[in-house]
């Protein structure tokens, strides 16, 4: 396989703190937030670039107005669905009281703030509901469970994050009847009607996991503007260099890579009940070799693969994996596929099940993870296509995959330190 570097669009916010200040000035925050008001700021999505800097800047600007900001963990049932667990989660993301300059008030208590047309209650974190206002902070990006005109963003943070375990559990059940996007929109609209949401702070990242845009969004513009920012986020997102493959080899999956272990938008497989599968990319066989250390045994997403290794299966924490799957009503994503004693056997099985093509004729790609897509390896049949594209730089001649004495892959990405 040949090493290739992908070139993605790279808009970048060099000074996130300054961008926050400018955005709050643009919307006239001094007319929105008054002195003495207690303002809840949401935090909860994993891996947002520079989130500690962004939250600190937001806290500082609100304090200048005489407000009293505090942080509310907003992540549905994550963190073991406990107040202390959710506090620990955001602290791991760098959002500590010392770093952002505001107290963290973590609780699983909710209050009902509205009702859907079918009578379903709409919940909000009690401390957020009792505050004078809420600022919703989140990254806008494609969701791993559905395809629509919105994804994971401000409205999802309002619906699932602020709904805590009780709201998240109810919404996941409603998804089966009404669909993900509909429920997220309906619940968010009900919360917006309360007048509690002061504004949103939307973050868009590029494919290099850098901040590409920070934008303050007024409540009355939130739904429309989120759709527009979502379209931008989709264009900037990392992707595979080809949308039709025989085999995809993935070194590692994990919750630190994606909520579904592997980003479903990258691999073109969602396995989500009552939601259509993406048309592209189309990948016939996916083989996953290992878990990341940070996933701590949570192997959610292994069911998205066709083949894996005994090493990965041994590392699985079944309790963590099953709990995650049951809470999200997606047990199918944790089914264990065929697994083999060595990487070589798992990879050979993938190539042996693509039809009449010989392995050397297959369209194959090797990646470190669905989060790391700047450098990829491609098989010889893809080289001609790659040579004709400005967004791909071929860095090496093709060479065979290398395995150690035990039959496990010596990944070029590990040797490169990427």
Short mmCIF file of N, CA and C in Angstrom, two decimals, residues 135-245:
data_model
loop_
_atom_site.label_atom_id
_atom_site.label_comp_id
_atom_site.label_asym_id
_atom_site.label_seq_id
_atom_site.Cartn_x
_atom_site.Cartn_y
_atom_site.Cartn_z
N UNK A 135 -26.76 29.81 28.40
CA UNK A 135 -26.00 29.94 27.16
C UNK A 135 -25.61 28.54 26.72
N UNK A 136 -26.07 28.15 25.55
CA UNK A 136 -25.82 26.80 25.04
C UNK A 136 -24.55 26.82 24.21
N UNK A 137 -23.57 26.04 24.62
CA UNK A 137 -22.28 25.98 23.92
C UNK A 137 -22.09 24.58 23.37
N UNK A 138 -21.85 24.47 22.08
CA UNK A 138 -21.56 23.15 21.51
C UNK A 138 -20.95 23.28 20.13
N UNK A 139 -20.33 22.19 19.72
CA UNK A 139 -19.79 22.06 18.37
C UNK A 139 -20.91 21.62 17.44
N UNK A 140 -20.89 22.13 16.22
CA UNK A 140 -21.83 21.72 15.19
C UNK A 140 -21.13 20.70 14.30
N UNK A 141 -21.69 19.50 14.18
CA UNK A 141 -21.07 18.49 13.33
C UNK A 141 -22.12 17.44 12.95
N UNK A 142 -21.82 16.62 11.94
CA UNK A 142 -22.74 15.52 11.60
C UNK A 142 -22.92 14.57 12.77
N UNK A 143 -24.13 14.07 12.93
CA UNK A 143 -24.43 13.11 13.99
C UNK A 143 -24.11 11.71 13.50
N UNK A 144 -23.79 10.82 14.42
CA UNK A 144 -23.44 9.45 14.03
C UNK A 144 -24.64 8.52 13.97
N UNK A 145 -25.84 9.01 14.31
CA UNK A 145 -27.02 8.15 14.33
C UNK A 145 -28.07 8.50 13.28
N UNK A 146 -27.94 9.64 12.63
CA UNK A 146 -28.92 9.99 11.62
C UNK A 146 -28.33 10.99 10.63
N UNK A 147 -28.97 11.08 9.47
CA UNK A 147 -28.57 12.03 8.43
C UNK A 147 -29.73 12.99 8.22
N UNK A 148 -29.46 14.28 8.31
CA UNK A 148 -30.52 15.26 8.13
C UNK A 148 -29.95 16.63 7.86
N UNK A 149 -30.75 17.66 8.08
CA UNK A 149 -30.31 19.04 7.85
C UNK A 149 -29.68 19.65 9.10
N UNK A 150 -29.74 18.92 10.20
CA UNK A 150 -28.98 19.26 11.40
C UNK A 150 -28.33 17.98 11.90
N UNK A 151 -27.44 18.12 12.87
CA UNK A 151 -26.80 16.93 13.43
C UNK A 151 -26.60 17.10 14.91
N UNK A 152 -25.36 16.99 15.34
CA UNK A 152 -25.01 17.25 16.73
C UNK A 152 -24.66 18.72 16.84
N UNK A 153 -25.37 19.44 17.70
CA UNK A 153 -25.14 20.88 17.78
C UNK A 153 -25.88 21.51 18.93
N UNK A 154 -26.31 22.74 18.73
CA UNK A 154 -26.97 23.49 19.80
C UNK A 154 -28.31 22.88 20.16
N UNK A 155 -29.09 22.50 19.15
CA UNK A 155 -30.41 21.94 19.44
C UNK A 155 -30.31 20.59 20.13
N UNK A 156 -29.33 19.79 19.73
CA UNK A 156 -29.15 18.50 20.41
C UNK A 156 -28.70 18.72 21.86
N UNK A 157 -27.85 19.73 22.08
CA UNK A 157 -27.42 20.04 23.44
C UNK A 157 -28.61 20.45 24.31
N UNK A 158 -29.53 21.23 23.73
CA UNK A 158 -30.74 21.63 24.45
C UNK A 158 -31.61 20.42 24.76
N UNK A 159 -31.76 19.54 23.77
CA UNK A 159 -32.69 18.41 23.87
C UNK A 159 -32.16 17.29 24.74
N UNK A 160 -30.97 16.80 24.40
CA UNK A 160 -30.40 15.64 25.08
C UNK A 160 -29.53 16.06 26.26
N UNK A 161 -28.62 17.00 26.03
CA UNK A 161 -27.68 17.40 27.07
C UNK A 161 -28.36 17.95 28.30
N UNK A 162 -29.19 18.98 28.12
CA UNK A 162 -29.87 19.60 29.25
C UNK A 162 -31.00 18.74 29.80
N UNK A 163 -31.43 17.75 29.01
CA UNK A 163 -32.49 16.85 29.47
C UNK A 163 -32.00 15.82 30.47
N UNK A 164 -30.65 15.73 30.61
CA UNK A 164 -30.03 14.76 31.52
C UNK A 164 -30.53 13.34 31.22
N UNK A 165 -30.38 12.43 32.17
CA UNK A 165 -30.73 11.04 31.89
C UNK A 165 -32.21 10.88 31.59
N UNK A 166 -33.06 11.55 32.36
CA UNK A 166 -34.50 11.39 32.18
C UNK A 166 -34.95 11.87 30.81
N UNK A 167 -34.45 13.03 30.41
CA UNK A 167 -34.82 13.55 29.10
C UNK A 167 -34.20 12.76 27.97
N UNK A 168 -32.94 12.36 28.14
CA UNK A 168 -32.26 11.60 27.09
C UNK A 168 -32.93 10.25 26.86
N UNK A 169 -33.29 9.58 27.94
CA UNK A 169 -33.94 8.27 27.82
C UNK A 169 -35.27 8.39 27.10
N UNK A 170 -36.06 9.39 27.47
CA UNK A 170 -37.35 9.59 26.82
C UNK A 170 -37.16 9.92 25.34
N UNK A 171 -36.21 10.78 25.03
CA UNK A 171 -35.99 11.17 23.63
C UNK A 171 -35.54 9.99 22.78
N UNK A 172 -34.68 9.14 23.33
CA UNK A 172 -34.25 7.97 22.56
C UNK A 172 -35.43 7.06 22.23
N UNK A 173 -36.38 6.96 23.14
CA UNK A 173 -37.57 6.17 22.85
C UNK A 173 -38.44 6.85 21.79
N UNK A 174 -38.55 8.17 21.88
CA UNK A 174 -39.35 8.92 20.90
C UNK A 174 -38.71 8.86 19.52
N UNK A 175 -37.37 8.76 19.46
CA UNK A 175 -36.68 8.67 18.17
C UNK A 175 -37.23 7.51 17.35
N UNK A 176 -37.52 6.40 18.02
CA UNK A 176 -38.00 5.22 17.30
C UNK A 176 -39.33 5.49 16.61
N UNK A 177 -40.14 6.34 17.20
CA UNK A 177 -41.47 6.60 16.64
C UNK A 177 -41.47 7.75 15.64
N UNK A 178 -40.70 8.80 15.96
CA UNK A 178 -40.80 10.03 15.17
C UNK A 178 -39.54 10.36 14.36
N UNK A 179 -38.41 9.71 14.67
CA UNK A 179 -37.16 10.02 13.99
C UNK A 179 -36.32 11.00 14.79
N UNK A 180 -35.01 10.86 14.67
CA UNK A 180 -34.07 11.66 15.44
C UNK A 180 -34.25 13.16 15.23
N UNK A 181 -34.19 13.57 13.97
CA UNK A 181 -34.20 15.00 13.69
C UNK A 181 -35.49 15.66 14.17
N UNK A 182 -36.61 15.01 13.95
CA UNK A 182 -37.89 15.60 14.37
C UNK A 182 -37.93 15.83 15.87
N UNK A 183 -37.54 14.82 16.63
CA UNK A 183 -37.60 14.94 18.09
C UNK A 183 -36.67 16.04 18.59
N UNK A 184 -35.46 16.08 18.05
CA UNK A 184 -34.51 17.12 18.46
C UNK A 184 -35.07 18.50 18.19
N UNK A 185 -35.65 18.69 17.03
CA UNK A 185 -36.23 20.01 16.70
C UNK A 185 -37.41 20.33 17.61
N UNK A 186 -38.31 19.38 17.80
CA UNK A 186 -39.52 19.64 18.59
C UNK A 186 -39.18 19.99 20.04
N UNK A 187 -38.30 19.22 20.64
CA UNK A 187 -37.95 19.47 22.04
C UNK A 187 -37.22 20.81 22.16
N UNK A 188 -36.28 21.08 21.26
CA UNK A 188 -35.54 22.35 21.31
C UNK A 188 -36.49 23.54 21.17
N UNK A 189 -37.47 23.43 20.30
CA UNK A 189 -38.43 24.52 20.14
C UNK A 189 -39.20 24.78 21.43
N UNK A 190 -39.59 23.71 22.11
CA UNK A 190 -40.32 23.86 23.37
C UNK A 190 -39.46 24.57 24.41
N UNK A 191 -38.19 24.19 24.48
CA UNK A 191 -37.30 24.83 25.44
C UNK A 191 -37.09 26.30 25.07
N UNK A 192 -36.93 26.58 23.79
CA UNK A 192 -36.75 27.97 23.35
C UNK A 192 -37.96 28.83 23.70
N UNK A 193 -39.13 28.24 23.69
CA UNK A 193 -40.35 28.99 24.04
C UNK A 193 -40.33 29.50 25.48
N UNK A 194 -39.57 28.84 26.34
CA UNK A 194 -39.52 29.26 27.74
C UNK A 194 -38.81 30.59 27.92
N UNK A 195 -38.01 30.98 26.94
CA UNK A 195 -37.25 32.22 27.05
C UNK A 195 -35.98 32.09 27.88
N UNK A 196 -35.68 30.87 28.32
CA UNK A 196 -34.51 30.65 29.17
C UNK A 196 -33.19 30.76 28.40
N UNK A 197 -33.22 30.45 27.12
CA UNK A 197 -31.98 30.43 26.34
C UNK A 197 -31.61 31.86 25.95
N UNK A 198 -30.53 32.37 26.49
CA UNK A 198 -30.08 33.73 26.18
C UNK A 198 -29.51 33.80 24.76
N UNK A 199 -28.63 32.84 24.45
CA UNK A 199 -28.06 32.73 23.10
C UNK A 199 -27.27 31.43 23.04
N UNK A 200 -26.86 31.07 21.85
CA UNK A 200 -26.01 29.90 21.67
C UNK A 200 -24.63 30.33 21.23
N UNK A 201 -23.64 29.50 21.52
CA UNK A 201 -22.29 29.73 21.02
C UNK A 201 -21.89 28.48 20.24
N UNK A 202 -21.89 28.61 18.92
CA UNK A 202 -21.64 27.48 18.04
C UNK A 202 -20.17 27.43 17.64
N UNK A 203 -19.63 26.22 17.63
CA UNK A 203 -18.23 26.00 17.25
C UNK A 203 -18.21 25.05 16.07
N UNK A 204 -17.49 25.42 15.02
CA UNK A 204 -17.30 24.55 13.86
C UNK A 204 -15.82 24.23 13.76
N UNK A 205 -15.50 22.96 13.54
CA UNK A 205 -14.11 22.55 13.41
C UNK A 205 -13.81 22.13 11.98
N UNK A 206 -12.52 22.19 11.62
CA UNK A 206 -12.10 21.66 10.33
C UNK A 206 -11.68 20.20 10.48
N UNK A 207 -11.23 19.59 9.39
CA UNK A 207 -10.88 18.17 9.42
C UNK A 207 -9.64 17.89 10.26
N UNK A 208 -8.89 18.94 10.60
CA UNK A 208 -7.69 18.78 11.41
C UNK A 208 -8.00 18.97 12.90
N UNK A 209 -9.29 19.02 13.23
CA UNK A 209 -9.76 19.19 14.62
C UNK A 209 -9.28 20.51 15.21
N UNK A 210 -9.28 21.53 14.37
CA UNK A 210 -8.98 22.90 14.80
C UNK A 210 -10.26 23.72 14.72
N UNK A 211 -10.33 24.79 15.51
CA UNK A 211 -11.51 25.65 15.48
C UNK A 211 -11.52 26.43 14.16
N UNK A 212 -12.59 26.24 13.39
CA UNK A 212 -12.72 26.93 12.11
C UNK A 212 -13.64 28.14 12.21
N UNK A 213 -14.60 28.10 13.13
CA UNK A 213 -15.53 29.21 13.30
C UNK A 213 -16.12 29.18 14.71
N UNK A 214 -16.30 30.35 15.28
CA UNK A 214 -17.06 30.52 16.52
C UNK A 214 -18.12 31.56 16.24
N UNK A 215 -19.37 31.23 16.53
CA UNK A 215 -20.45 32.17 16.22
C UNK A 215 -21.50 32.18 17.32
N UNK A 216 -21.83 33.37 17.79
CA UNK A 216 -22.93 33.54 18.73
C UNK A 216 -24.23 33.60 17.95
N UNK A 217 -25.24 32.90 18.45
CA UNK A 217 -26.51 32.76 17.73
C UNK A 217 -27.66 33.14 18.66
N UNK A 218 -28.49 34.08 18.23
CA UNK A 218 -29.65 34.50 19.02
C UNK A 218 -30.73 33.42 18.97
N UNK A 219 -31.55 33.32 20.01
CA UNK A 219 -32.56 32.25 20.07
C UNK A 219 -33.49 32.21 18.87
N UNK A 220 -33.93 33.37 18.41
CA UNK A 220 -34.87 33.41 17.29
C UNK A 220 -34.24 33.00 15.97
N UNK A 221 -32.91 32.96 15.92
CA UNK A 221 -32.19 32.57 14.70
C UNK A 221 -31.59 31.18 14.82
N UNK A 222 -31.74 30.56 15.98
CA UNK A 222 -30.96 29.37 16.29
C UNK A 222 -31.22 28.21 15.33
N UNK A 223 -32.47 27.89 15.07
CA UNK A 223 -32.76 26.73 14.22
C UNK A 223 -32.28 26.95 12.79
N UNK A 224 -32.58 28.12 12.24
CA UNK A 224 -32.16 28.41 10.87
C UNK A 224 -30.65 28.46 10.75
N UNK A 225 -30.01 29.15 11.69
CA UNK A 225 -28.57 29.31 11.60
C UNK A 225 -27.84 27.99 11.83
N UNK A 226 -28.40 27.15 12.69
CA UNK A 226 -27.76 25.85 12.91
C UNK A 226 -27.74 25.03 11.62
N UNK A 227 -28.81 25.09 10.85
CA UNK A 227 -28.83 24.38 9.57
C UNK A 227 -27.70 24.87 8.66
N UNK A 228 -27.48 26.18 8.63
CA UNK A 228 -26.44 26.75 7.77
C UNK A 228 -25.04 26.38 8.27
N UNK A 229 -24.84 26.43 9.56
CA UNK A 229 -23.54 26.05 10.12
C UNK A 229 -23.29 24.56 9.96
N UNK A 230 -24.35 23.78 10.03
CA UNK A 230 -24.22 22.33 9.83
C UNK A 230 -23.75 22.03 8.41
N UNK A 231 -24.30 22.74 7.43
CA UNK A 231 -23.87 22.54 6.04
C UNK A 231 -22.39 22.87 5.89
N UNK A 232 -21.95 23.91 6.57
CA UNK A 232 -20.53 24.28 6.54
C UNK A 232 -19.68 23.21 7.20
N UNK A 233 -20.14 22.71 8.35
CA UNK A 233 -19.39 21.69 9.07
C UNK A 233 -19.23 20.42 8.24
N UNK A 234 -20.27 20.04 7.51
CA UNK A 234 -20.20 18.85 6.67
C UNK A 234 -19.13 19.00 5.59
N UNK A 235 -19.02 20.18 5.02
CA UNK A 235 -18.03 20.41 3.97
C UNK A 235 -16.61 20.34 4.52
N UNK A 236 -16.44 20.71 5.78
CA UNK A 236 -15.11 20.74 6.38
C UNK A 236 -14.70 19.42 7.01
N UNK A 237 -15.65 18.52 7.21
CA UNK A 237 -15.38 17.28 7.94
C UNK A 237 -14.40 16.38 7.18
N UNK A 238 -13.60 15.65 7.93
CA UNK A 238 -12.69 14.68 7.32
C UNK A 238 -13.45 13.52 6.71
N UNK A 239 -12.88 12.93 5.68
CA UNK A 239 -13.52 11.80 5.01
C UNK A 239 -12.47 10.93 4.36
N UNK A 240 -12.89 9.75 3.94
CA UNK A 240 -11.99 8.86 3.21
C UNK A 240 -11.74 9.43 1.81
N UNK A 241 -10.60 9.11 1.20
CA UNK A 241 -10.30 9.67 -0.11
C UNK A 241 -11.13 9.09 -1.25
N UNK A 242 -11.78 7.95 -1.01
CA UNK A 242 -12.59 7.31 -2.05
C UNK A 242 -13.89 6.83 -1.42
N UNK A 243 -14.97 6.91 -2.19
CA UNK A 243 -16.27 6.56 -1.60
C UNK A 243 -16.78 5.19 -2.02
N UNK A 244 -15.92 4.40 -2.67
CA UNK A 244 -16.28 3.01 -2.96
C UNK A 244 -15.05 2.14 -2.76
N UNK A 245 -15.12 1.26 -1.76
CA UNK A 245 -13.98 0.43 -1.40
C UNK A 245 -14.39 -1.02 -1.21
#
